[in-house]
Coordinates of C-alpha atoms in Angstrom, one line a residue:
X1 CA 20.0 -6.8 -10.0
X2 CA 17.7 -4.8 -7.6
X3 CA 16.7 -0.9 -6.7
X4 CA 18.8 -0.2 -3.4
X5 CA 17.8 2.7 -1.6
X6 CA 19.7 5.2 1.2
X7 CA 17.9 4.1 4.1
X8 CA 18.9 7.6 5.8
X9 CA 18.2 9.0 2.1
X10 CA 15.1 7.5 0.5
X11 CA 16.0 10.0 -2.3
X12 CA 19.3 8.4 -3.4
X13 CA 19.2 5.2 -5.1
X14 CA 21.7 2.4 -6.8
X15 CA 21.4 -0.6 -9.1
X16 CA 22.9 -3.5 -7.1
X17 CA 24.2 -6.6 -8.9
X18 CA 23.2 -9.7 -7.6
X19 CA 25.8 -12.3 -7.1
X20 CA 23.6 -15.7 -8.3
X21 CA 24.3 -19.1 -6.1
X22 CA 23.7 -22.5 -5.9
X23 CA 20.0 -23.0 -4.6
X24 CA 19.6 -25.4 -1.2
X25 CA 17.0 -27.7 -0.4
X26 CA 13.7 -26.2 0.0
X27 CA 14.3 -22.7 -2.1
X28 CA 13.3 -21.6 -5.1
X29 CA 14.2 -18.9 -7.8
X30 CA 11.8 -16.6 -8.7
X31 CA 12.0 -14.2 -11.7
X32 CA 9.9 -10.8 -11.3
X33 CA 7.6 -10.6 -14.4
X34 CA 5.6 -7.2 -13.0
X35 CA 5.7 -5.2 -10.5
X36 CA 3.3 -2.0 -9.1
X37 CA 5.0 0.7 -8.3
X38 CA 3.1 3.3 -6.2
X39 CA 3.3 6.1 -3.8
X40 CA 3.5 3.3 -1.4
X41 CA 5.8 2.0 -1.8
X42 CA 7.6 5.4 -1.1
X43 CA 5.5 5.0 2.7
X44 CA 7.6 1.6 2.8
X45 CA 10.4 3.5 2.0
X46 CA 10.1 6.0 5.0
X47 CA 8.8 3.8 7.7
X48 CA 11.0 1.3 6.6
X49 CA 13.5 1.3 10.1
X50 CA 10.0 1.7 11.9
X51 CA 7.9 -0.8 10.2
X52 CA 10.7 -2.9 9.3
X53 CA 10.3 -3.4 5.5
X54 CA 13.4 -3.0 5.2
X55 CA 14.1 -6.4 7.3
X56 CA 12.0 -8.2 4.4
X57 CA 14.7 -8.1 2.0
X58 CA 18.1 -7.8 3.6
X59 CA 21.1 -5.9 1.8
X60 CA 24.5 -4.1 2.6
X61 CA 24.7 -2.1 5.8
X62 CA 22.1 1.8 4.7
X63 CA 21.0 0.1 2.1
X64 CA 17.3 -1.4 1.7
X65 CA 15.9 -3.0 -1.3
X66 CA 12.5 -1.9 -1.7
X67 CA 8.9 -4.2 -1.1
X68 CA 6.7 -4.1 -4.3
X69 CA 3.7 -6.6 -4.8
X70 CA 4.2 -8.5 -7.9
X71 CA 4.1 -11.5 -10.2
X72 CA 6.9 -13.7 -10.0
X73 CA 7.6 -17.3 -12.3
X74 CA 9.5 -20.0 -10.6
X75 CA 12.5 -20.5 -13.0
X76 CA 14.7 -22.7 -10.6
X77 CA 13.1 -24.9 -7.8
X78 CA 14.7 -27.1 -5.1
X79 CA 11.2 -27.6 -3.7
X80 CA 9.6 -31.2 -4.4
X81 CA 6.1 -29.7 -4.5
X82 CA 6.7 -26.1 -6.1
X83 CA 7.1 -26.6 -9.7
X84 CA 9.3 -24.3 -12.6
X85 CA 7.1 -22.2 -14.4
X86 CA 4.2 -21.7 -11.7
X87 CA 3.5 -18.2 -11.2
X88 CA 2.9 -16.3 -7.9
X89 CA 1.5 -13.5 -6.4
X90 CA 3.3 -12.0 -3.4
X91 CA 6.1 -9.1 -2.0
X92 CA 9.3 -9.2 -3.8
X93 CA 12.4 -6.9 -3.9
X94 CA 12.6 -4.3 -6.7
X95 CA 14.2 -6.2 -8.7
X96 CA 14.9 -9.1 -11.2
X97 CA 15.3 -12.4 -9.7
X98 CA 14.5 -13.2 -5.7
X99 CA 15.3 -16.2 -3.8
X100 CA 12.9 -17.5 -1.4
X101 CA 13.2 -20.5 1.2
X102 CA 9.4 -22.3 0.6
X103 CA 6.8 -23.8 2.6
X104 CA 4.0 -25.0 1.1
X105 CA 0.6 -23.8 1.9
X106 CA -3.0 -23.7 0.7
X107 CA -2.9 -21.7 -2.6
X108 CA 1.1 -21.4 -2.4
X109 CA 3.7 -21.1 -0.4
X110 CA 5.1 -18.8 2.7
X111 CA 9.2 -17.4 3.4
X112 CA 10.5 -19.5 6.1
X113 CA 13.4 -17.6 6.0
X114 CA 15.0 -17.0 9.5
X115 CA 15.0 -13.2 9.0
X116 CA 11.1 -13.5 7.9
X117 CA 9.8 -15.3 11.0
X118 CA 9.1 -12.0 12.6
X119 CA 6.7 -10.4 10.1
X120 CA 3.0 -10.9 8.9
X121 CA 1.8 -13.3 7.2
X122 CA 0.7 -11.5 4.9
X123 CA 3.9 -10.1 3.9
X124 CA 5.8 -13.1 3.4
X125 CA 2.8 -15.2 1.8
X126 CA 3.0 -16.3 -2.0
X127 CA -0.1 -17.0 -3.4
X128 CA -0.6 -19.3 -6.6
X129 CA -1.6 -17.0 -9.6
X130 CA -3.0 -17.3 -13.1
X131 CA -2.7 -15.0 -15.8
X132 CA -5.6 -12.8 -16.0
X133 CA -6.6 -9.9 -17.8
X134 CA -6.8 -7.7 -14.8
X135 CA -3.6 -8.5 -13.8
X136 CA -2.0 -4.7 -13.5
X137 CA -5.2 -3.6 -12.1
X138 CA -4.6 -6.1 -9.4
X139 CA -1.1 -5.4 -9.0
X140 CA -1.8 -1.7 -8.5
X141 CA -4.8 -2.2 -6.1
X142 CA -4.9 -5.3 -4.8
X143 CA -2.0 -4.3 -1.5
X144 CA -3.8 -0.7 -0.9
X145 CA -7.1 -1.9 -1.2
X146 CA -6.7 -4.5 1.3
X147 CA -6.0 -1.7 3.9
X148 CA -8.4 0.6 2.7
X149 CA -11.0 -2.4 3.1
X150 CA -9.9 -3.6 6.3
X151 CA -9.4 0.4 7.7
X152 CA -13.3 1.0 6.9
X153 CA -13.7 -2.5 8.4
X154 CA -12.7 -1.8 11.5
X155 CA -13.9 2.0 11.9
X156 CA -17.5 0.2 10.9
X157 CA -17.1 -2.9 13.4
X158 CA -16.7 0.2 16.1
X159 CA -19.8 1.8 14.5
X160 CA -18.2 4.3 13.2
X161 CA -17.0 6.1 16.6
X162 CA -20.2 8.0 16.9
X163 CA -18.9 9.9 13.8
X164 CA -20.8 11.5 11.0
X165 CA -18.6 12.3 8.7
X166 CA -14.9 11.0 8.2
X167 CA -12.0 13.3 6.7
X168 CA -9.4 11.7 4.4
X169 CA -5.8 13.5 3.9
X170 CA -4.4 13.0 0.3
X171 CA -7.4 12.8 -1.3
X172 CA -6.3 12.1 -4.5
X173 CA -3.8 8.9 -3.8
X174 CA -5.1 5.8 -4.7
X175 CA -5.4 4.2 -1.1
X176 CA -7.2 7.0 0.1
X177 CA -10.3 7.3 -2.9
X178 CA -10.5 3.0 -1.9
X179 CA -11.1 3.9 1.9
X180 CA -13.6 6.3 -0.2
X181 CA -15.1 4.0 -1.9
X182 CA -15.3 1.3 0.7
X183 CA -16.8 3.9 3.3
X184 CA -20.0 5.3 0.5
X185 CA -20.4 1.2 -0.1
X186 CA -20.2 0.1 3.4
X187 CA -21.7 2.7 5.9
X188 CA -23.7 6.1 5.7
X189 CA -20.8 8.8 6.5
X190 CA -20.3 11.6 4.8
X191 CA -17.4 11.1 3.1
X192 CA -14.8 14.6 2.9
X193 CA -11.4 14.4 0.8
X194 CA -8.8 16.9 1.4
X195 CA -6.2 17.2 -1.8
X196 CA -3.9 20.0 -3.0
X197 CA -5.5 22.5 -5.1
X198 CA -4.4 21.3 -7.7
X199 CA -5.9 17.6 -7.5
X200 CA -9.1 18.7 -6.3
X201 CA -11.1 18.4 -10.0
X202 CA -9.6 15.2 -10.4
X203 CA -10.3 13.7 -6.9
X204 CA -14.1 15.1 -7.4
X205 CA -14.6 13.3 -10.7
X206 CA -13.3 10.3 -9.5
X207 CA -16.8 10.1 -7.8
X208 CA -16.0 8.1 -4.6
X209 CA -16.3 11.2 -2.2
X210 CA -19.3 13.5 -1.0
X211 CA -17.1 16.9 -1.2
X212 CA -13.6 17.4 -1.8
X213 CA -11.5 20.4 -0.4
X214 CA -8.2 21.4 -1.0
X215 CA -5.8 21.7 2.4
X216 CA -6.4 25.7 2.5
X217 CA -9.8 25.2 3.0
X218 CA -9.7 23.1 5.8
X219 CA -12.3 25.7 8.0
X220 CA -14.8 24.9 5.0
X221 CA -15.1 21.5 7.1
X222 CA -18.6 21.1 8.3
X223 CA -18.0 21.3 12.5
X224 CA -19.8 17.3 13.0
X225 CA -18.8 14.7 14.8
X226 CA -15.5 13.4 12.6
X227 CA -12.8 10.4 11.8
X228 CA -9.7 11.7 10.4
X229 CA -7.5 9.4 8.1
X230 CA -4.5 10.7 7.4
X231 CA -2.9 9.0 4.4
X232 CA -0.3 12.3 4.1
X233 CA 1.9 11.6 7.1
X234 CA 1.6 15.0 7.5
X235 CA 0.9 16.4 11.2
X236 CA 0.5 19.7 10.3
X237 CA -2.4 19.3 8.1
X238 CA -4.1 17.0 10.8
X239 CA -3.6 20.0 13.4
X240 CA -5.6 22.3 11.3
X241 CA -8.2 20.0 11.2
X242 CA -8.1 19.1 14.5
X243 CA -8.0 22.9 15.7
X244 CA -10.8 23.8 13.2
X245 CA -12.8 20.7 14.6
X246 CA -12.1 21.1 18.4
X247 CA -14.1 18.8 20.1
X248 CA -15.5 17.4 17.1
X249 CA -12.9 14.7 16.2
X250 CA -14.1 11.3 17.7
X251 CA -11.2 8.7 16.4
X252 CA -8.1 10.1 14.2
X253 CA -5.6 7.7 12.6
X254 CA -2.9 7.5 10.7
X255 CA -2.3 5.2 7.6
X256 CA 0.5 6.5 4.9
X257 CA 2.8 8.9 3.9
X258 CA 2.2 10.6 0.5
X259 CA 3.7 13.8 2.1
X260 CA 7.0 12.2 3.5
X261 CA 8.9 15.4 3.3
X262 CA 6.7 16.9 6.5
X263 CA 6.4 13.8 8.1
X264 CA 9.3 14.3 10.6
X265 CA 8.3 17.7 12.1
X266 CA 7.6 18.2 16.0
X267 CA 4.6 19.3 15.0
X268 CA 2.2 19.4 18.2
X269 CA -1.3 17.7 17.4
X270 CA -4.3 18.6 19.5
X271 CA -6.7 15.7 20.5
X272 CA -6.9 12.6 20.4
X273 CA -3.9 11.9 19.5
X274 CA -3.5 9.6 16.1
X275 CA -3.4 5.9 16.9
X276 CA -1.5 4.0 13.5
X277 CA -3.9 1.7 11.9
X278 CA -1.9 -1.2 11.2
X279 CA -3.8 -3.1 8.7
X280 CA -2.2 -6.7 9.5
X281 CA -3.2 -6.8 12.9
X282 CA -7.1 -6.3 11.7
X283 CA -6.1 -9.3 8.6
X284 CA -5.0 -11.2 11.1
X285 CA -8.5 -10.1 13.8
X286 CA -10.8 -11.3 10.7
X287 CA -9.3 -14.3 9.6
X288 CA -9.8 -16.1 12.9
X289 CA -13.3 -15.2 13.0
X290 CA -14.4 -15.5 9.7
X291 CA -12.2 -18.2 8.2
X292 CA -9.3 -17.2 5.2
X293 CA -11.5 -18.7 2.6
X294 CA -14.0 -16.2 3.9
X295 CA -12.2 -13.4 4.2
X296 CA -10.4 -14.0 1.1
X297 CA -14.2 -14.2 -0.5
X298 CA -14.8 -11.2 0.8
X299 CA -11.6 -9.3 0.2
X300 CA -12.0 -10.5 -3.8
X301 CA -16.0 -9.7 -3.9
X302 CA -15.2 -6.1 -2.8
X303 CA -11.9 -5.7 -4.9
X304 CA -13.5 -6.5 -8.0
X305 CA -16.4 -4.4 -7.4
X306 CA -13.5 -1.1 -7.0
X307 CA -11.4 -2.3 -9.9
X308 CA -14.6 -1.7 -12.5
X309 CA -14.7 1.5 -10.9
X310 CA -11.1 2.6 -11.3
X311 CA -11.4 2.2 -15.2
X312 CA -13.2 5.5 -15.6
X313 CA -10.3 7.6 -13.6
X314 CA -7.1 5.6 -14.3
X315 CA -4.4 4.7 -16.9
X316 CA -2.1 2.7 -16.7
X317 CA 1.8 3.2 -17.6
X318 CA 4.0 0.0 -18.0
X319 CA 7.8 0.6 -17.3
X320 CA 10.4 -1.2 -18.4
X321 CA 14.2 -1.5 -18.0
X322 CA 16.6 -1.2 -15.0
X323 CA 17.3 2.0 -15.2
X324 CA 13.8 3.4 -16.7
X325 CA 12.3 2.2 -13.0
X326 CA 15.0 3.9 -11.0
X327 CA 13.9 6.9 -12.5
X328 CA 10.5 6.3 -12.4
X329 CA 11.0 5.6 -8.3
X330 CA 12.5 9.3 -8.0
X331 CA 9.5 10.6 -9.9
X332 CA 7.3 9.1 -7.1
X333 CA 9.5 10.6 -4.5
X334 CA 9.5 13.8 -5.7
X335 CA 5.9 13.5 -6.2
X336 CA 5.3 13.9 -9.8
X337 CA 3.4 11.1 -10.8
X338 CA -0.6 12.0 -11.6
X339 CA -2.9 10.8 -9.2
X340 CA -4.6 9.2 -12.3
X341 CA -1.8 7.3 -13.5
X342 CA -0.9 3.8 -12.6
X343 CA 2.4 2.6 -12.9
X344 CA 3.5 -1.1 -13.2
X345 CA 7.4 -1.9 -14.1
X346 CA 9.6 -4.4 -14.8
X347 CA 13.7 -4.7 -15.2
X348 CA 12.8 -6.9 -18.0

């Protein structure tokens, strides 16, 4: 069984039964042990046509099944070298059980599948995984981290654009206090977080930015040289910041979509226009020149460093059952989830 989703609709959902089949040479079956489910995974959901998550996992015609990173067990293998009861690390389908057509590779094993060809390697790698007792930590962190890391990465291998200071957009999501965090380890800018009103105590006692405003006082923004990261998808907030900073904005990107619901507005944007950071493209940059045992070092070194961090901000809320996740995905939607709270599920 898996979470389908209204590709026109990310709001409407069904629980899709799963016809099981005879396994071929070279696949294996996976069962889903734990899944994270975070706000984004509702970006995947939106930018799904766009980015083509939805081509990860193919379903009926409108209907996508929806890219979580999780642990899976092999319980059925047609693969001389992948063995029953091994456990990876990699994206699966909201779901229960997943099929994948394996190739071996250092540490695991990558989808061959024709339909996966096209798509990162990152997205279609499996990585060999023991059980640890961080496991949900890395679950919830390990995906968002990796492009906050690799976003402050390649702002800082660009010296930081001249800037002084760089603006974050949805503060209080948990990819934007990482990009936070990496930026006050990593490099000397100021780092500012815009949240809703609301969320701007918690975001502030998180304790990974310099000053946090909330989006009405955008013209409380100190008028220096400035990146913009917005994590909202929201171009109306990064107008106001780029009218209030008018000539001040050096680079201005754009990573998620925490405020899907105003992400399809007309919405004119003055300059520079937002590039998209596409954080496979830097993986891919930093792998070639510093090796993937490197990079991996690094990526871990840095993680783990975060993750002790998180424990004073964030608790987390295992879900379990079919339909208890469907309705935990429309709580995410809908945007009702605390910032603080980290969800990881399971149909089990």
């Amino acid at each position: 069984m898996h979470l389908e989703i209204d590709r026109r609709n990310i709001r409407a959902t069904r629980l899709q039964t799963t016809t099981s089949r005879q396994l071929i040479d070279g696949e294996v079956l996976l069962t889903l042990e734990r899944a994270a489910l975070t706000s984004n995974n509702v970006s995947y959901a939106l930018s799904g046509d766009m980015l083509d998550y939805w081509g990860f996992f193919p379903a009926e015609a409108g209907w996508g099944r929806l890219p979580v990173m999780g642990f899976g067990v092999v319980t059925t293998s047609h693969h001389p070298d992948i063995e029953v009861g091994s456990r990876y690390f990699g994206f699966y389908p909201l779901g229960d059980d997943h099929v994948v057509q394996a190739k071996t590779s250092s540490g695991g094993f990558i989808d061959v599948a024709p339909w996966r060809e096209k798509h990162a390697m990152a997205y279609r790698s499996f990585d060999r995984a023991a059980p640890t007792a961080n496991d949900d930590a890395i679950l919830i962190f390990r995906g968002l981290f990796l492009t906050s890391f690799l976003l402050e990465d390649f702002l800082r291998e660009r010296e930081n654009l001249g800037a002084k200071q760089v603006i974050i957009t949805s503060a209080s999501s948990k990819t934007s206090i990482a990009l936070a965090h990496c930026v006050q380890r990593f490099s000397d800018l100021h780092v500012v977080g815009l949240t809703s009103a609301k969320n701007v105590d918690f975001t502030l006692g998180v304790g990974d930015y310099h000053t946090v405003l909330s989006y009405d006082d955008v013209r409380q923004l100190r008028n220096d040289t400035s990146i913009v990261v917005d994590m909202a998808g929201s171009p109306n907030i990064v107008a106001d910041i780029h009218r209030h900073l008018t000539g001040c904005v050096s680079y201005s990107c754009s990573v998620g979509a925490t405020h899907w619901d105003a992400a399809r507005g007309g919405v004119a944007v003055p300059p520079p226009k937002p590039e998209f950071f596409f954080a496979p493209s830097q993986l891919a940059k930093r792998g070639k020149e510093w090796g993937r045992e490197e990079l991996n070092r690094r990526i871990a070194d840095a993680l783990g460093v975060f993750i002790e961090s998180t424990t004073r901000w964030m608790t987390i809320r295992h879900t379990h059952g079919a339909d208890a996740v469907a309705a935990l995905y429309g709580e995410l939607v809908a945007g009702h989830v605390e910032p603080s709270v980290g969800n990881i599920v399971s149909f089990k």
